[in-house]
Short mmCIF file of C-alpha atoms and ligand atoms in Angstrom, two decimals:
data_model
loop_
_atom_site.label_atom_id
_atom_site.label_comp_id
_atom_site.label_asym_id
_atom_site.label_seq_id
_atom_site.Cartn_x
_atom_site.Cartn_y
_atom_site.Cartn_z
CA MET A 1 140.70 53.68 61.78
CA THR A 2 144.07 54.53 63.30
CA ILE A 3 146.83 51.96 63.17
CA GLY A 4 149.58 52.24 65.75
CA PHE A 5 153.19 51.61 64.77
CA PHE A 6 155.74 51.10 67.50
CA ASP A 7 159.54 51.02 67.46
CA SER A 8 162.41 51.98 69.76
CA GLY A 9 163.25 54.84 67.38
CA ILE A 10 162.95 55.69 63.68
CA GLY A 11 163.44 52.13 62.37
CA GLY A 12 159.73 51.34 62.26
CA LEU A 13 159.31 54.14 59.72
CA THR A 14 160.64 51.74 57.09
CA VAL A 15 157.57 49.57 57.80
CA LEU A 16 155.24 52.55 58.02
CA GLU A 17 156.43 53.76 54.62
CA GLU A 18 155.47 50.40 53.12
CA SER A 19 152.09 50.59 54.85
CA LEU A 20 151.41 54.12 53.62
CA ARG A 21 151.94 52.89 50.06
CA ARG A 22 149.84 49.75 50.43
CA LEU A 23 147.15 51.01 52.83
CA PRO A 24 146.79 54.74 52.12
CA ALA A 25 143.20 54.88 53.37
CA GLN A 26 144.19 54.42 57.01
CA ASP A 27 145.44 56.92 59.53
CA TYR A 28 148.54 56.19 61.56
CA LEU A 29 150.01 56.88 64.98
CA TYR A 30 153.78 56.31 65.11
CA MET A 31 155.40 55.94 68.51
CA ALA A 32 159.16 55.90 69.18
CA ASP A 33 160.59 55.04 72.58
CA THR A 34 163.22 57.75 72.35
CA LEU A 35 164.03 57.58 76.04
CA HIS A 36 165.35 54.05 75.64
CA VAL A 37 166.57 53.63 72.07
CA PRO A 38 168.54 51.50 71.25
CA TYR A 39 166.90 48.35 72.61
CA GLY A 40 169.22 45.87 70.95
CA THR A 41 172.16 46.30 73.31
CA LYS A 42 170.19 46.49 76.58
CA PRO A 43 169.19 43.76 79.07
CA GLN A 44 166.07 41.87 78.06
CA ASP A 45 164.10 42.56 81.27
CA ASP A 46 164.66 46.30 80.97
CA VAL A 47 163.59 46.31 77.33
CA ARG A 48 160.46 44.29 78.16
CA ALA A 49 159.45 46.91 80.74
CA TYR A 50 160.11 49.79 78.30
CA ILE A 51 157.95 48.17 75.64
CA LEU A 52 155.01 47.52 77.99
CA LYS A 53 155.08 51.10 79.20
CA ALA A 54 155.31 52.71 75.76
CA VAL A 55 152.59 50.50 74.30
CA GLU A 56 150.34 51.27 77.27
CA GLN A 57 150.73 54.94 76.43
CA MET A 58 149.72 54.23 72.81
CA MET A 59 146.61 52.37 73.92
CA GLY A 60 145.35 55.55 75.53
CA GLU A 61 145.39 57.20 72.08
CA GLY A 62 142.61 55.09 70.60
CA ILE A 63 144.48 52.91 68.14
CA GLU A 64 142.55 50.01 66.63
CA ALA A 65 145.44 47.80 65.53
CA LEU A 66 149.10 47.69 66.52
CA VAL A 67 152.14 46.93 64.41
CA VAL A 68 155.18 46.18 66.54
CA ALA A 69 157.51 47.55 63.85
CA CYS A 70 160.62 46.36 65.62
CA ASN A 71 162.13 42.89 65.45
CA THR A 72 163.69 43.21 68.88
CA ALA A 73 160.47 44.30 70.60
CA THR A 74 158.53 41.57 68.80
CA SER A 75 160.85 38.85 69.95
CA ILE A 76 160.81 40.11 73.54
CA ALA A 77 157.18 41.06 74.11
CA VAL A 78 154.69 40.34 71.31
CA ASN A 79 153.15 37.33 73.06
CA GLU A 80 152.68 39.26 76.27
CA LEU A 81 151.16 42.22 74.40
CA ARG A 82 148.66 39.87 72.75
CA GLU A 83 147.66 38.56 76.18
CA LEU A 84 147.24 42.07 77.54
CA TYR A 85 145.29 43.65 74.68
CA SER A 86 142.50 42.37 72.49
CA LEU A 87 143.14 44.51 69.40
CA PRO A 88 144.91 42.95 66.37
CA ILE A 89 148.69 42.96 66.93
CA ILE A 90 151.16 42.27 64.13
CA GLY A 91 154.81 41.65 64.88
CA MET A 92 158.01 41.46 62.83
CA GLU A 93 160.19 38.44 62.31
CA PRO A 94 163.49 38.34 60.39
CA ALA A 95 162.60 37.07 56.89
CA VAL A 96 164.73 33.96 57.31
CA LYS A 97 162.12 31.52 55.97
CA PRO A 98 161.51 33.25 52.62
CA ALA A 99 165.25 33.85 52.28
CA VAL A 100 166.08 30.18 52.76
CA GLU A 101 163.36 29.21 50.28
CA MET A 102 164.46 31.78 47.69
CA ASN A 103 168.04 30.74 48.12
CA HIS A 104 167.46 27.04 47.78
CA ALA A 105 168.35 26.73 44.12
CA THR A 106 171.58 28.72 44.32
CA GLY A 107 173.34 26.52 46.89
CA LYS A 108 174.63 29.67 48.57
CA ARG A 109 174.39 30.78 52.19
CA VAL A 110 172.10 33.30 53.89
CA LEU A 111 173.41 36.04 56.19
CA VAL A 112 171.04 37.60 58.73
CA PHE A 113 171.73 41.06 60.16
CA ALA A 114 169.87 41.91 63.39
CA THR A 115 170.40 43.42 66.83
CA PRO A 116 172.35 41.44 69.46
CA LEU A 117 169.17 41.06 71.55
CA THR A 118 167.13 39.64 68.65
CA LEU A 119 169.87 37.15 67.82
CA GLN A 120 170.11 36.01 71.47
CA GLN A 121 166.42 35.14 71.72
CA SER A 122 165.16 31.56 71.79
CA LYS A 123 162.48 32.77 69.33
CA TYR A 124 165.20 33.47 66.76
CA TYR A 125 166.98 30.21 67.49
CA ALA A 126 163.68 28.32 67.09
CA LEU A 127 162.95 30.10 63.80
CA VAL A 128 166.32 29.22 62.33
CA SER A 129 166.17 25.62 63.56
CA ARG A 130 162.71 25.26 61.97
CA VAL A 131 163.57 26.56 58.51
CA ASP A 132 167.31 25.98 58.09
CA GLU A 133 167.57 22.25 57.48
CA GLY A 134 170.71 22.62 55.42
CA GLY A 135 172.59 24.73 57.99
CA ILE A 136 173.09 27.61 55.55
CA VAL A 137 172.10 30.54 57.80
CA ASP A 138 174.70 32.73 59.51
CA SER A 139 173.93 35.74 61.74
CA LEU A 140 175.73 39.01 62.30
CA PRO A 141 174.74 41.62 64.93
CA LEU A 142 175.05 45.23 63.74
CA PRO A 143 174.25 47.39 66.79
CA GLU A 144 176.19 50.42 65.51
CA LEU A 145 173.91 50.64 62.48
CA VAL A 146 170.96 51.53 64.73
CA GLN A 147 173.02 54.33 66.22
CA TYR A 148 174.05 55.65 62.79
CA CYS A 149 170.42 55.63 61.76
CA GLU A 150 169.24 57.44 64.89
CA ASN A 151 171.85 60.11 64.13
CA LEU A 152 170.60 60.33 60.52
CA GLN A 153 174.10 59.36 59.43
CA PHE A 154 173.80 58.60 55.72
CA ASP A 155 177.31 59.58 54.64
CA LYS A 156 178.20 56.95 52.04
CA ARG A 157 181.89 56.83 52.89
CA VAL A 158 181.25 56.30 56.62
CA LEU A 159 178.72 53.56 55.96
CA GLU A 160 180.72 51.82 53.27
CA ASP A 161 183.75 51.67 55.60
CA TYR A 162 181.52 50.31 58.34
CA PHE A 163 179.99 47.56 56.19
CA ARG A 164 183.34 46.60 54.66
CA ASP A 165 184.80 46.24 58.13
CA LYS A 166 181.90 44.16 59.43
CA LEU A 167 181.93 41.91 56.36
CA SER A 168 185.69 41.52 56.14
CA GLY A 169 185.58 38.05 57.72
CA TYR A 170 183.07 36.71 55.17
CA ASP A 171 183.66 35.38 51.68
CA LEU A 172 180.70 37.05 50.00
CA ASN A 173 180.85 34.67 47.05
CA ASP A 174 179.45 32.06 49.44
CA TYR A 175 176.31 34.12 50.12
CA GLY A 176 173.19 34.62 48.00
CA ILE A 177 170.94 36.64 50.30
CA ILE A 178 171.30 39.11 53.15
CA VAL A 179 168.29 39.41 55.47
CA LEU A 180 167.77 42.74 57.22
CA GLY A 181 166.32 41.57 60.55
CA CYS A 182 166.05 44.98 62.18
CA THR A 183 163.70 47.68 60.96
CA HIS A 184 166.39 50.37 61.14
CA TYR A 185 168.56 48.58 58.58
CA PRO A 186 166.48 49.11 55.39
CA PHE A 187 167.50 52.79 55.54
CA TYR A 188 170.85 51.44 54.30
CA THR A 189 169.70 49.03 51.58
CA ASN A 190 171.01 51.15 48.71
CA ILE A 191 174.36 51.91 50.30
CA LEU A 192 174.84 48.25 51.23
CA GLN A 193 173.85 46.99 47.78
CA GLU A 194 176.55 49.15 46.21
CA ILE A 195 179.37 47.44 48.08
CA LEU A 196 178.05 43.90 47.70
CA PRO A 197 178.77 41.62 44.75
CA PRO A 198 175.80 42.04 42.38
CA HIS A 199 174.53 38.47 42.84
CA ILE A 200 173.59 39.12 46.49
CA ARG A 201 169.97 40.06 47.13
CA ILE A 202 168.94 42.08 50.16
CA VAL A 203 165.56 41.24 51.70
CA ASN A 204 163.56 42.48 54.67
CA GLY A 205 160.28 41.53 56.34
CA ASN A 206 158.45 44.83 55.78
CA ALA A 207 156.30 43.87 52.79
CA GLY A 208 155.33 40.57 54.45
CA THR A 209 154.35 42.38 57.64
CA VAL A 210 152.17 44.89 55.80
CA ARG A 211 150.55 42.06 53.81
CA ARG A 212 149.64 40.38 57.12
CA LEU A 213 148.31 43.69 58.43
CA ALA A 214 146.13 44.13 55.33
CA ALA A 215 144.81 40.57 55.65
CA LEU A 216 144.03 41.06 59.32
CA LEU A 217 142.19 44.32 58.71
CA SER A 218 140.01 42.70 56.09
CA ARG A 219 139.39 39.67 58.34
CA TYR A 220 138.15 42.06 61.04
CA GLY A 221 136.04 43.77 58.39
CA VAL A 222 137.76 47.09 59.01
CA ALA A 223 137.50 49.31 55.98
CA GLY A 224 139.92 52.20 55.68
CA ARG A 225 138.30 55.54 56.41
CA GLY A 226 141.47 57.57 56.84
CA SER A 227 143.66 59.52 54.47
CA GLY A 228 147.22 58.43 55.25
CA LYS A 229 147.59 60.99 58.02
CA VAL A 230 150.54 60.27 60.35
CA ARG A 231 150.73 61.50 63.93
CA PHE A 232 154.05 61.13 65.70
CA MET A 233 154.65 60.49 69.39
CA CYS A 234 157.77 59.76 71.39
CA THR A 235 158.70 59.13 75.01
CA GLY A 236 161.18 62.02 75.18
CA GLY A 237 163.13 64.57 73.18
CA GLU A 238 160.23 66.54 71.77
CA PRO A 239 159.95 68.53 69.61
CA GLU A 240 163.34 67.77 67.97
CA TYR A 241 162.70 64.06 67.70
CA ILE A 242 159.30 64.62 66.07
CA ASP A 243 161.11 66.67 63.40
CA LYS A 244 163.66 63.91 62.98
CA MET A 245 160.90 61.35 62.39
CA ARG A 246 159.27 63.58 59.79
CA ILE A 247 162.60 64.08 58.00
CA ALA A 248 163.40 60.36 58.05
CA LEU A 249 159.96 59.44 56.67
CA GLU A 250 160.32 62.01 53.91
CA LEU A 251 163.73 60.57 52.99
CA LEU A 252 162.19 57.12 52.69
CA ARG A 253 159.14 58.32 50.76
CA GLY A 254 161.25 60.36 48.37
CA ASN A 255 163.67 57.46 47.81
CA GLU A 256 166.45 59.84 48.73
CA ILE A 257 168.68 57.35 50.50
N1 DGL B 301 164.37 48.67 65.11
C1 DGL B 301 164.61 47.65 66.05
C2 DGL B 301 164.56 46.26 65.46
O1 DGL B 301 163.89 46.06 64.47
C3 DGL B 301 165.48 47.83 67.22
C4 DGL B 301 166.74 48.61 67.14
C5 DGL B 301 167.27 48.93 68.53
O2 DGL B 301 166.59 49.67 69.24
O3 DGL B 301 168.33 48.39 68.89
O4 DGL B 301 165.12 45.34 65.97
#
């Protein structure tokens, strides 16, 4: 059984890493749309076309389930992908609902980080309207963080300055939880946690997504017959980008960032 993971770039590796830990008896095909990363600052119609094309390419590789390991791509195209293909498709959604629930008792606010395109979508607006009865959710686009990540920029000083600047307009004592609503962002969880007041928790949707994947696989009666093998593909920039993906996955698996 090969499970396909798709993202604009290396962000979906944060979801793949979770899946490799939880579902080690599967094989994986990871696809990055290197020709078009980043998605989050581009027009929606262009991004939709990029996603359909890249996923079509993956379908020719014999995957049996697809994880759209990208919040932006999920919000733009997951419904259409499900209409086009009959295999199980799992998408990502910013973990706003669990964050609001977890935060309930503290009386503090929730801050969601995501790409500009995700935050502009009616899907995001509908999600927040559904779960945020108390009006405690604020959203902040962080497009530069995707670019840092794609450049494997993990210099603490650079990132700390960046986060401090972005958060300078917020009184962090008012917040209890930060939601990472883009799969690139968990690369920076540790760096971010260090500059936040200790009461703030950082959450992402990766574990929830992999739990849904596991449930779906068992519903389809698909037993794992693989060995955690990962094959990488991208839409351009080979072989350098393949190396970059391997390095980034190793960093995540070794807890080095
Ligand atoms: N990793 C993606 C996400 O989860 C998209 C980042 C980008 O290409 O802008 O939203």
